[in-house]
Amino acid sequence: MTKSNRASAPSLHKASSHALQLDDDFCNLKQALRAVACLEGLLSPVHRAAHYEEFSFEPGDLRALVALINAELVRCTEPVDSSIRSLRKALKHKVH
């Protein structure tokens, strides 16, 4: 194995590790986005049948739910951003 190949192996392993972490972080973000879609569907159903159930929400309850979903989105977005930056850095070292 040449010196160049030995030097790039750790960088390639690091990039691979960051890519796996990014995949995990993105899956968590998709789950949080599903919660947003669920809330949107709950608040504005596309088709209302004659026998649909009525829901009664207090504004404070909805604010709490939206605040929780927003906090989860932020919590899930930050690791994705960090993973992308780490992956870019690892790949930059691989190229150079």
Short mmCIF file of N, CA and C in Angstrom, two decimals, residues 36-85:
data_model
loop_
_atom_site.label_atom_id
_atom_site.label_comp_id
_atom_site.label_asym_id
_atom_site.label_seq_id
_atom_site.Cartn_x
_atom_site.Cartn_y
_atom_site.Cartn_z
N VAL A 36 -45.14 17.18 11.83
CA VAL A 36 -45.69 18.44 11.29
C VAL A 36 -46.79 18.12 10.30
N ALA A 37 -46.55 17.18 9.40
CA ALA A 37 -47.56 16.81 8.40
C ALA A 37 -48.82 16.26 9.07
N CYS A 38 -48.63 15.49 10.12
CA CYS A 38 -49.76 14.94 10.86
C CYS A 38 -50.58 16.07 11.48
N LEU A 39 -49.91 17.01 12.10
CA LEU A 39 -50.61 18.15 12.70
C LEU A 39 -51.35 18.96 11.64
N GLU A 40 -50.71 19.19 10.50
CA GLU A 40 -51.37 19.92 9.43
C GLU A 40 -52.61 19.18 8.95
N GLY A 41 -52.51 17.86 8.81
CA GLY A 41 -53.65 17.07 8.39
C GLY A 41 -54.77 17.08 9.40
N LEU A 42 -54.40 17.09 10.65
CA LEU A 42 -55.39 17.12 11.72
C LEU A 42 -56.14 18.44 11.73
N LEU A 43 -55.43 19.51 11.48
CA LEU A 43 -56.04 20.84 11.54
C LEU A 43 -56.79 21.22 10.27
N SER A 44 -56.46 20.61 9.18
CA SER A 44 -57.16 20.94 7.92
C SER A 44 -57.31 19.68 7.07
N PRO A 45 -58.27 18.83 7.41
CA PRO A 45 -58.46 17.61 6.63
C PRO A 45 -58.82 17.94 5.18
N VAL A 46 -58.34 17.11 4.26
CA VAL A 46 -58.56 17.33 2.84
C VAL A 46 -60.02 17.06 2.48
N HIS A 47 -60.54 15.95 2.93
CA HIS A 47 -61.92 15.57 2.60
C HIS A 47 -62.68 15.35 3.91
N ARG A 48 -63.78 15.99 4.03
CA ARG A 48 -64.61 15.81 5.22
C ARG A 48 -65.85 15.03 4.83
N ALA A 49 -65.97 13.87 5.40
CA ALA A 49 -67.16 13.07 5.16
C ALA A 49 -68.29 13.60 6.04
N ALA A 50 -69.50 13.23 5.72
CA ALA A 50 -70.66 13.69 6.48
C ALA A 50 -70.59 13.20 7.93
N HIS A 51 -69.88 12.13 8.17
CA HIS A 51 -69.84 11.56 9.51
C HIS A 51 -68.47 11.76 10.20
N TYR A 52 -67.74 12.83 9.80
CA TYR A 52 -66.44 13.05 10.40
C TYR A 52 -66.58 13.41 11.87
N GLU A 53 -65.51 13.10 12.60
CA GLU A 53 -65.50 13.44 14.03
C GLU A 53 -65.11 14.90 14.20
N GLU A 54 -65.71 15.53 15.16
CA GLU A 54 -65.32 16.90 15.46
C GLU A 54 -64.27 16.88 16.55
N PHE A 55 -63.32 17.78 16.43
CA PHE A 55 -62.27 17.90 17.42
C PHE A 55 -62.39 19.25 18.09
N SER A 56 -62.08 19.26 19.33
CA SER A 56 -62.11 20.50 20.08
C SER A 56 -60.73 20.69 20.71
N PHE A 57 -60.07 21.77 20.31
CA PHE A 57 -58.74 22.06 20.83
C PHE A 57 -58.75 23.41 21.52
N GLU A 58 -58.04 23.49 22.58
CA GLU A 58 -57.81 24.77 23.23
C GLU A 58 -56.59 25.40 22.57
N PRO A 59 -56.61 26.71 22.33
CA PRO A 59 -55.45 27.35 21.70
C PRO A 59 -54.14 27.08 22.43
N GLY A 60 -54.19 27.05 23.75
CA GLY A 60 -52.98 26.78 24.52
C GLY A 60 -52.43 25.38 24.27
N ASP A 61 -53.33 24.42 24.07
CA ASP A 61 -52.90 23.05 23.77
C ASP A 61 -52.21 22.99 22.42
N LEU A 62 -52.79 23.67 21.44
CA LEU A 62 -52.18 23.69 20.11
C LEU A 62 -50.84 24.42 20.12
N ARG A 63 -50.77 25.53 20.87
CA ARG A 63 -49.49 26.25 20.97
C ARG A 63 -48.43 25.35 21.58
N ALA A 64 -48.79 24.60 22.61
CA ALA A 64 -47.83 23.70 23.24
C ALA A 64 -47.38 22.61 22.28
N LEU A 65 -48.31 22.07 21.51
CA LEU A 65 -47.98 21.03 20.54
C LEU A 65 -47.07 21.57 19.44
N VAL A 66 -47.40 22.74 18.93
CA VAL A 66 -46.57 23.34 17.88
C VAL A 66 -45.19 23.69 18.43
N ALA A 67 -45.12 24.20 19.65
CA ALA A 67 -43.83 24.52 20.26
C ALA A 67 -42.98 23.26 20.43
N LEU A 68 -43.62 22.18 20.82
CA LEU A 68 -42.90 20.91 20.98
C LEU A 68 -42.38 20.41 19.63
N ILE A 69 -43.22 20.48 18.62
CA ILE A 69 -42.79 20.04 17.28
C ILE A 69 -41.66 20.92 16.77
N ASN A 70 -41.78 22.23 16.96
CA ASN A 70 -40.70 23.14 16.52
C ASN A 70 -39.40 22.85 17.25
N ALA A 71 -39.46 22.60 18.54
CA ALA A 71 -38.25 22.27 19.30
C ALA A 71 -37.64 20.97 18.79
N GLU A 72 -38.47 20.00 18.45
CA GLU A 72 -37.98 18.73 17.92
C GLU A 72 -37.34 18.93 16.55
N LEU A 73 -37.94 19.78 15.73
CA LEU A 73 -37.34 20.07 14.42
C LEU A 73 -35.97 20.72 14.57
N VAL A 74 -35.85 21.65 15.49
CA VAL A 74 -34.54 22.28 15.73
C VAL A 74 -33.55 21.24 16.24
N ARG A 75 -33.99 20.41 17.18
CA ARG A 75 -33.12 19.37 17.73
C ARG A 75 -32.66 18.41 16.64
N CYS A 76 -33.51 18.11 15.69
CA CYS A 76 -33.17 17.18 14.61
C CYS A 76 -32.40 17.85 13.48
N THR A 77 -32.61 19.14 13.28
CA THR A 77 -31.94 19.84 12.19
C THR A 77 -30.47 20.11 12.51
N GLU A 78 -30.18 20.45 13.74
CA GLU A 78 -28.80 20.78 14.11
C GLU A 78 -27.83 19.62 13.87
N PRO A 79 -28.15 18.37 14.26
CA PRO A 79 -27.22 17.28 13.96
C PRO A 79 -27.05 17.03 12.45
N VAL A 80 -28.11 17.23 11.68
CA VAL A 80 -27.98 17.06 10.22
C VAL A 80 -26.99 18.08 9.68
N ASP A 81 -27.14 19.33 10.10
CA ASP A 81 -26.23 20.38 9.67
C ASP A 81 -24.79 20.06 10.09
N SER A 82 -24.61 19.63 11.31
CA SER A 82 -23.28 19.28 11.81
C SER A 82 -22.69 18.11 11.04
N SER A 83 -23.51 17.11 10.76
CA SER A 83 -23.04 15.94 10.01
C SER A 83 -22.63 16.32 8.60
N ILE A 84 -23.40 17.19 7.97
CA ILE A 84 -23.05 17.63 6.62
C ILE A 84 -21.72 18.37 6.63
N ARG A 85 -21.53 19.26 7.61
CA ARG A 85 -20.25 19.98 7.70
C ARG A 85 -19.09 19.03 7.94
#
